[in-house]
XYZ file of C-alpha atoms in Angstrom:
470
model
C -0.831 37.670 -1.370
C 2.878 36.684 -1.519
C 4.528 36.227 -4.905
C 7.554 34.446 -3.456
C 8.086 31.234 -5.346
C 7.338 28.003 -3.546
C 10.199 25.652 -2.582
C 10.960 23.112 -5.317
C 9.697 19.539 -4.849
C 13.283 18.333 -4.436
C 13.914 20.864 -1.621
C 10.750 19.885 0.160
C 11.624 16.180 -0.179
C 15.132 16.722 1.181
C 13.832 18.698 4.130
C 11.162 16.134 4.934
C 13.428 13.099 4.705
C 16.224 14.766 6.704
C 13.814 15.566 9.492
C 12.659 11.939 9.628
C 16.252 10.643 9.545
C 17.085 12.984 12.488
C 14.005 11.709 14.360
C 15.090 8.103 13.759
C 18.583 8.823 15.006
C 17.123 10.294 18.217
C 16.002 6.819 19.138
C 19.468 5.478 18.962
C 21.557 3.946 16.183
C 21.121 0.283 15.320
C 22.268 -2.106 12.658
C 19.707 -3.225 10.145
C 19.388 -6.948 9.596
C 21.691 -8.329 6.823
C 18.615 -9.991 5.175
C 17.298 -6.540 4.255
C 20.327 -5.728 2.113
C 20.219 -5.691 -1.631
C 23.174 -6.413 -3.900
C 24.243 -2.974 -5.248
C 24.691 -4.101 -8.854
C 21.286 -5.791 -8.877
C 19.636 -2.732 -7.289
C 21.154 -0.444 -9.948
C 19.938 -2.674 -12.667
C 16.403 -3.070 -11.204
C 16.004 0.657 -10.584
C 17.259 1.538 -14.057
C 14.613 -0.787 -15.556
C 11.932 0.601 -13.201
C 12.612 4.208 -14.160
C 12.684 3.335 -17.811
C 9.323 1.620 -17.582
C 7.782 4.612 -15.837
C 8.478 6.658 -18.996
C 5.560 4.823 -20.615
C 3.158 7.120 -18.723
C 1.306 9.965 -20.454
C 2.474 13.445 -19.297
C -0.295 13.857 -16.663
C 1.500 16.842 -15.082
C 1.554 18.888 -18.303
C -1.214 21.172 -19.513
C -1.252 19.422 -22.895
C -2.804 16.479 -21.014
C -6.495 17.336 -20.865
C -7.845 13.826 -21.020
C -9.090 11.903 -17.979
C -9.547 13.026 -14.374
C -5.863 12.981 -13.457
C -4.619 15.856 -11.387
C -0.992 16.066 -10.312
C -0.583 16.132 -6.521
C 0.882 19.287 -5.115
C 4.612 19.219 -4.180
C 3.613 19.930 -0.606
C 1.438 16.873 -0.557
C 4.124 14.664 -2.130
C 6.768 15.786 0.409
C 4.446 15.464 3.368
C 3.333 11.976 2.193
C 6.970 10.872 1.805
C 7.866 12.090 5.233
C 4.929 10.240 6.876
C 5.326 7.162 4.688
C 8.934 6.749 5.963
C 7.338 6.125 9.324
C 4.378 4.314 7.760
C 1.653 5.142 10.361
C -1.668 3.170 10.303
C -4.718 5.202 11.066
C -6.867 2.214 11.855
C -6.081 2.382 15.616
C -4.781 5.353 17.559
C -1.703 3.493 18.630
C -0.898 2.861 14.970
C -0.450 6.506 14.237
C -1.364 8.984 16.986
C -0.174 12.213 15.111
C -1.689 11.331 11.722
C -4.910 10.144 13.387
C -5.378 13.567 15.008
C -4.564 15.168 11.677
C -7.269 13.090 10.043
C -9.852 14.229 12.569
C -8.880 17.805 11.835
C -9.007 17.580 7.986
C -12.303 15.656 8.093
C -13.754 18.481 10.156
C -12.336 21.012 7.662
C -13.981 19.142 4.679
C -17.254 18.974 6.543
C -17.072 22.700 7.137
C -16.312 23.430 3.461
C -19.394 21.399 2.462
C -21.559 23.149 5.002
C -22.280 20.073 7.116
C -22.816 20.383 10.901
C -19.817 20.454 13.170
C -20.982 17.208 14.795
C -20.840 15.294 11.458
C -19.122 11.919 11.460
C -16.530 11.069 8.850
C -13.113 9.683 7.985
C -10.731 9.341 5.112
C -10.929 6.370 2.806
C -8.829 4.710 0.107
C -10.779 6.644 -2.533
C -14.255 7.717 -3.660
C -15.338 4.116 -4.443
C -14.849 3.025 -0.844
C -16.482 6.312 0.364
C -19.578 5.611 -1.690
C -19.609 2.008 -0.605
C -19.750 3.091 2.990
C -22.540 5.574 2.276
C -24.582 2.891 0.519
C -23.908 0.394 3.302
C -25.204 2.772 5.978
C -28.216 3.429 3.709
C -28.886 -0.293 3.650
C -28.451 -0.627 7.337
C -30.948 2.253 7.979
C -33.488 0.981 5.407
C -32.746 -2.756 4.839
C -35.874 -3.342 2.763
C -35.788 -0.275 0.593
C -34.102 0.487 -2.773
C -31.622 3.183 -3.896
C -32.665 5.635 -6.607
C -29.701 6.504 -8.817
C -29.553 8.676 -11.971
C -28.587 6.943 -15.207
C -25.552 9.135 -15.556
C -24.257 8.566 -12.044
C -20.893 6.872 -11.596
C -21.033 3.209 -12.327
C -19.584 2.462 -8.952
C -23.055 2.750 -7.402
C -24.358 -0.106 -9.448
C -21.291 -2.279 -8.663
C -21.387 -1.485 -4.934
C -25.081 -2.140 -4.781
C -24.441 -5.566 -6.208
C -21.869 -6.184 -3.490
C -24.395 -5.002 -0.825
C -27.335 -6.844 -2.431
C -29.382 -3.648 -2.651
C -31.846 -2.908 -5.342
C -31.160 0.087 -7.588
C -33.963 1.934 -9.332
C -32.599 3.994 -12.233
C -33.785 7.572 -12.696
C -33.727 9.224 -16.094
C -31.226 11.946 -16.835
C -31.581 14.921 -19.177
C -29.405 15.460 -22.269
C -26.811 17.240 -20.147
C -26.485 14.203 -17.876
C -28.365 15.703 -14.885
C -31.050 13.799 -12.996
C -34.456 14.490 -14.339
C -36.709 15.831 -11.526
C -39.964 14.653 -13.106
C -38.506 11.076 -13.333
C -37.315 11.316 -9.708
C -40.729 12.426 -8.501
C -42.393 9.495 -10.370
C -39.824 7.104 -8.828
C -40.470 8.431 -5.331
C -44.211 8.275 -5.708
C -44.010 4.572 -6.413
C -42.605 4.078 -2.968
C -39.905 1.769 -1.639
C -37.008 4.251 -2.013
C -34.843 4.631 1.129
C -32.024 6.787 -0.309
C -31.505 8.926 -3.434
C -27.988 9.334 -4.852
C -27.334 12.735 -6.320
C -24.134 13.633 -8.130
C -22.142 16.876 -7.794
C -19.945 16.620 -10.843
C -20.497 13.650 -13.148
C -17.429 11.933 -14.536
C -18.765 12.258 -18.048
C -19.679 15.904 -18.701
C -19.027 17.317 -15.248
C -22.734 17.986 -14.839
C -24.299 18.716 -11.383
C -27.643 17.238 -10.476
C -30.311 19.731 -9.401
C -29.575 19.072 -5.739
C -31.395 22.145 -4.485
C -34.652 21.048 -6.175
C -34.273 17.315 -5.587
C -33.819 17.597 -1.818
C -37.371 18.888 -1.108
C -38.805 16.086 -3.221
C -36.782 13.502 -1.326
C -37.783 14.890 2.077
C -41.455 14.984 1.072
C -41.234 11.170 0.461
C -39.054 10.436 3.551
C -36.039 9.514 1.469
C -32.442 10.099 2.559
C -30.024 11.905 0.220
C -26.442 10.835 -0.455
C -24.421 13.241 -2.533
C -21.602 11.780 -4.606
C -19.275 14.776 -4.711
C -16.147 12.650 -5.297
C -15.301 14.759 -8.325
C -16.904 18.170 -7.752
C -17.159 18.604 -3.967
C -14.268 21.091 -3.705
C -16.083 23.424 -6.119
C -18.405 24.329 -3.210
C -15.726 26.752 -2.181
C -16.767 28.865 -5.236
C -20.254 29.329 -3.815
C -19.004 31.668 -1.063
C -19.361 35.449 -1.280
C -15.571 36.004 -1.639
C -15.330 33.652 -4.652
C -15.261 35.077 -8.208
C -18.545 34.881 -10.085
C -18.210 32.656 -13.147
C -20.812 32.382 -15.877
C -22.678 29.056 -15.951
C -21.385 27.849 -12.616
C -24.269 26.129 -10.686
C -23.618 27.676 -7.311
C -27.071 26.977 -5.858
C -26.668 23.241 -6.582
C -23.315 23.014 -4.849
C -24.597 25.092 -1.956
C -27.397 22.628 -1.342
C -24.923 19.930 -0.518
C -25.066 21.194 3.071
C -28.509 19.560 3.514
C -27.415 16.069 2.425
C -27.439 13.077 4.770
C -24.032 11.865 3.546
C -21.376 13.125 1.162
C -18.464 11.383 -0.627
C -15.537 13.504 -1.730
C -12.128 12.787 -3.199
C -9.178 14.861 -2.058
C -6.998 12.996 -4.557
C -8.857 14.889 -7.311
C -9.270 18.640 -6.733
C -7.679 18.388 -3.266
C -4.262 17.953 -4.867
C -3.525 14.711 -3.052
C -1.758 11.521 -4.132
C -3.984 8.539 -4.908
C -5.452 6.791 -1.915
C -7.304 9.705 -0.326
C -11.095 9.794 -0.336
C -13.540 10.829 2.334
C -17.023 9.972 3.564
C -19.111 12.266 5.776
C -22.407 11.638 7.540
C -24.724 14.363 8.918
C -25.955 12.169 11.737
C -23.099 10.916 13.948
C -25.398 8.189 15.343
C -24.767 6.109 12.220
C -21.437 5.278 13.865
C -23.320 2.544 15.703
C -23.288 0.476 12.514
C -19.441 0.529 12.411
C -18.685 -0.366 16.050
C -16.552 -3.427 16.457
C -13.685 -4.697 18.556
C -10.658 -6.998 18.201
C -8.368 -8.762 20.682
C -5.258 -6.887 19.550
C -6.375 -3.224 19.227
C -7.298 -0.765 21.955
C -8.893 2.618 21.982
C -7.831 5.396 24.306
C -11.037 7.455 24.192
C -14.694 6.738 24.953
C -15.558 8.510 21.681
C -15.781 6.551 18.454
C -12.242 6.274 17.082
C -11.341 6.305 13.371
C -10.828 2.596 13.485
C -14.257 2.060 14.727
C -15.994 4.045 12.000
C -14.439 2.642 8.909
C -15.055 -0.546 6.952
C -11.408 -0.533 5.957
C -8.924 -1.699 8.537
C -5.333 -0.647 7.820
C -5.302 2.824 6.257
C -2.299 4.950 5.352
C -1.725 7.650 7.914
C 0.490 9.281 5.299
C -2.647 10.242 3.337
C -4.025 12.134 6.343
C -0.701 13.819 6.950
C -0.327 14.913 3.381
C -3.799 16.348 3.265
C -3.346 18.170 6.582
C -0.087 19.689 5.377
C -1.607 20.693 2.060
C -4.654 22.400 3.653
C -2.402 24.331 5.980
C -0.337 25.539 3.032
C -3.332 25.951 0.660
C -6.326 26.575 2.874
C -9.942 25.856 2.020
C -10.878 29.411 1.193
C -12.607 30.925 -1.789
C -10.042 33.717 -2.312
C -6.847 32.026 -0.986
C -5.335 28.593 -1.163
C -7.510 26.100 -3.073
C -10.088 28.624 -4.113
C -8.080 30.479 -6.855
C -6.930 27.121 -8.171
C -10.494 25.790 -8.569
C -11.618 29.107 -10.092
C -8.832 28.925 -12.656
C -9.921 25.453 -13.681
C -13.517 26.506 -14.101
C -12.495 29.588 -16.125
C -10.322 27.296 -18.286
C -13.372 25.401 -19.345
C -15.088 28.676 -20.398
C -11.959 29.724 -22.269
C -11.815 26.366 -24.050
C -15.543 26.626 -24.911
C -15.193 30.128 -26.345
C -12.158 29.092 -28.374
C -14.094 26.140 -29.839
C -16.953 28.540 -30.702
C -14.513 30.824 -32.551
C -13.310 28.066 -34.962
C -15.155 26.543 -37.858
C -13.508 23.144 -37.300
C -15.086 22.291 -33.947
C -18.459 22.557 -32.274
C -19.399 22.667 -28.589
C -21.711 19.794 -27.501
C -22.888 21.328 -24.161
C -21.739 24.371 -22.228
C -19.584 23.374 -19.199
C -20.940 23.577 -15.665
C -17.634 22.777 -13.928
C -14.270 22.229 -15.676
C -15.151 19.570 -18.249
C -15.835 20.502 -21.803
C -17.490 18.355 -24.539
C -17.107 19.138 -28.245
C -16.997 17.479 -31.667
C -15.322 18.112 -35.048
C -17.569 19.878 -37.517
C -18.657 17.376 -40.182
C -20.152 17.922 -43.632
C -22.676 15.205 -42.903
C -24.984 15.884 -39.963
C -25.204 12.325 -38.670
C -24.142 10.498 -35.521
C -21.949 8.177 -37.582
C -20.026 11.162 -39.046
C -19.672 12.669 -35.537
C -18.444 9.436 -34.091
C -15.864 8.746 -36.753
C -14.598 12.300 -36.849
C -14.287 12.463 -33.043
C -12.379 9.183 -32.847
C -10.112 10.239 -35.681
C -9.245 13.578 -34.025
C -8.651 11.899 -30.719
C -6.216 9.408 -32.276
C -4.429 12.035 -34.367
C -3.977 14.565 -31.634
C -2.641 11.992 -29.158
C -0.233 10.446 -31.658
C 1.124 13.695 -33.009
C 4.924 13.028 -32.834
C 5.816 16.673 -32.441
C 3.221 18.097 -30.037
C 0.622 15.585 -28.902
C -2.506 16.742 -27.096
C -4.238 14.276 -24.905
C -8.019 14.513 -24.834
C -10.529 11.777 -24.140
C -13.669 10.396 -25.768
C -17.054 9.985 -24.159
C -20.026 8.055 -25.522
C -23.348 9.911 -25.555
C -26.678 8.323 -26.448
C -28.528 9.223 -29.637
C -31.330 10.804 -27.570
C -28.917 13.042 -25.710
C -26.953 14.118 -28.826
C -30.004 14.820 -30.971
C -31.618 16.808 -28.119
C -28.486 18.913 -27.758
C -28.189 19.222 -31.548
C -31.541 18.582 -33.299
C -29.814 18.863 -36.756
C -28.065 15.527 -36.166
C -29.560 12.438 -37.795
C -29.628 9.447 -35.415
C -28.335 6.650 -37.623
C -26.730 4.826 -34.576
C -27.620 4.324 -30.884
C -24.661 6.347 -29.508
C -21.682 8.312 -30.701
C -18.296 9.338 -29.365
C -17.675 12.990 -28.561
C -14.460 14.606 -27.412
C -14.107 15.495 -23.792
C -11.396 17.653 -22.119
C -10.981 17.681 -18.361
C -9.255 20.950 -17.384
C -8.087 20.110 -13.873
C -4.890 22.065 -13.928
C -4.992 25.836 -13.255
C -2.368 26.160 -16.045
C -5.064 25.123 -18.459
C -6.502 28.614 -18.233
C -3.606 30.075 -20.166
C -3.108 27.022 -22.423
C -6.742 26.404 -23.390
C -7.002 28.680 -26.424
C -3.716 27.441 -27.899
C -4.665 23.803 -27.421
C -8.027 24.344 -29.131
C -6.319 26.142 -31.982
C -4.013 23.147 -32.509
C -6.877 20.698 -32.283
C -8.801 22.729 -34.862
C -5.778 22.684 -37.185
C -5.508 18.963 -36.806
C -9.243 18.516 -37.500
C -8.961 20.588 -40.640
C -6.059 18.552 -41.913
C -7.968 15.315 -41.340
C -10.914 16.743 -43.189
C -8.672 17.841 -46.100
C -7.063 14.469 -46.256
C -10.518 12.820 -46.336
C -11.662 14.893 -49.248
C-alpha cells in the first residue's frame, strides 16, 4: 500500500476548477450578463461577514470533536463535488446530467454489492437517510396498504414521523437495555397479525447498537412480513464482515452480514461514506417495486426503455454532484475490507474499544455498555448510586469539557430510561424515569490514536468537578 501523501484539498480544488474552466472555454467565450455582477466592495464586505459567521461552528473535523454523528467529507469528495457543482447537473432526468447519472447507477450497484444484495437490485441516491427511509416505508405501504409497520422503540424517530406522513400505523416493539430489538417482543407482535413490514436497525443513533437481524429475519419470513433495514448509520460496517477484514472484539459481524437478505436497505454515504451532506441511498431487492414510482411529465424524456433514475425516485431535482463525488471517492478509496474504506472503518471501531478500555482504567468514569460499532456510552463515577446523581454528573462533565477555554472536548449526552440503566447497572437506584449519560461518536480514524488521551482529560475534568463539589 502506497505511503505517498495525498494531494492537499487546495490542490485538488484548483485542479478540479481549472478543468471545468477549460471545459467551459471549449464551448466558446461569452460575456456574462451585467445583472449577474456584484459590486466588489459589497462582495468583500459580505464575504468577510460570511466567513466570520462560519467560525461559530464546532471543530467537526478535529479528533477532539467526539460528539454527534458528524464526519468530515474526504478532500477527494469535496473537490469532486465542487467540480460537478460548477456544472450543476440534475440527476432527475438523463438529459439533466448524463455523466453523473451513469456514475450514480455505478455507485448504487457498488453499494448493493457491498451490502450483499442481488445484482438486479433497484436503487438510487437520495437527499439523505430520511428520504431513503421514507421511500422504503412508502413502498411498504404500496405493497401492503392495510398492514402496519413494526418498529423497535430505539429505532430512529424518522420512522414515526414518516409513517405519520404516509398515514401508516406503527406498532412499537420493545428493545433490550442495549437498545436492540427484543426478539420475544417481535415474535409476539408478529403473532398478533397485521404486520406487513418490520424495520430493523443496523447501527442505532443512540448507542450504535445493531438489531439481531440474523435472528429476526427468520421470524419475519415465518409470518410473511417484509424486512427493511435502516442501515443509514452502520451500513458501511458490513465491509468488516468479509474474510480479509480485521477481527475486532465485540463487533456483530453476523448481524451485519444478514443485511443481504433484507427486502430494502437505507444507507447514508454522507456518514461513513465520507461524503458531503445530501447523499443517502435506498436499495430494493425486488426491482419490480419500480412500478410504484413510474411517472411521466410533458417536459422530460427518457432515452432508455429501462426505468431511469428520474422514474424511480420520489424526489425530482437531485444534485448530480452528489453522485459524482461518491463515484470519485469510491474509485480513490474502494469498498474493500483491506483497502480504501475498510481500514478507515476498522480504525473507528478500534477507537471505540480503545476509548472503552481507557474508561475502564480510570476511577473517574464508568462504561455504560460495551460498544458494538464506534459509539461509546459512559458516565462519571458518583458517590451516590442513583440516576439523579448520574444525570447531574453527566451533564456537568459535558458542559465543563465543551466549555474548557484551553482544550475543549466535545462529547454528547444521551437519555436512557431507568429500566435500561438499572438493567445495565443493577446497583443504581431509580429515583427518576430517565437519566443522561455521556456518548462519544468516534467516526474519525484519527480517534484511534487520540482516544486514550481524550478519556484521560475527561477523567481529570470529572475529578476536578467532584473535588469542587465536596
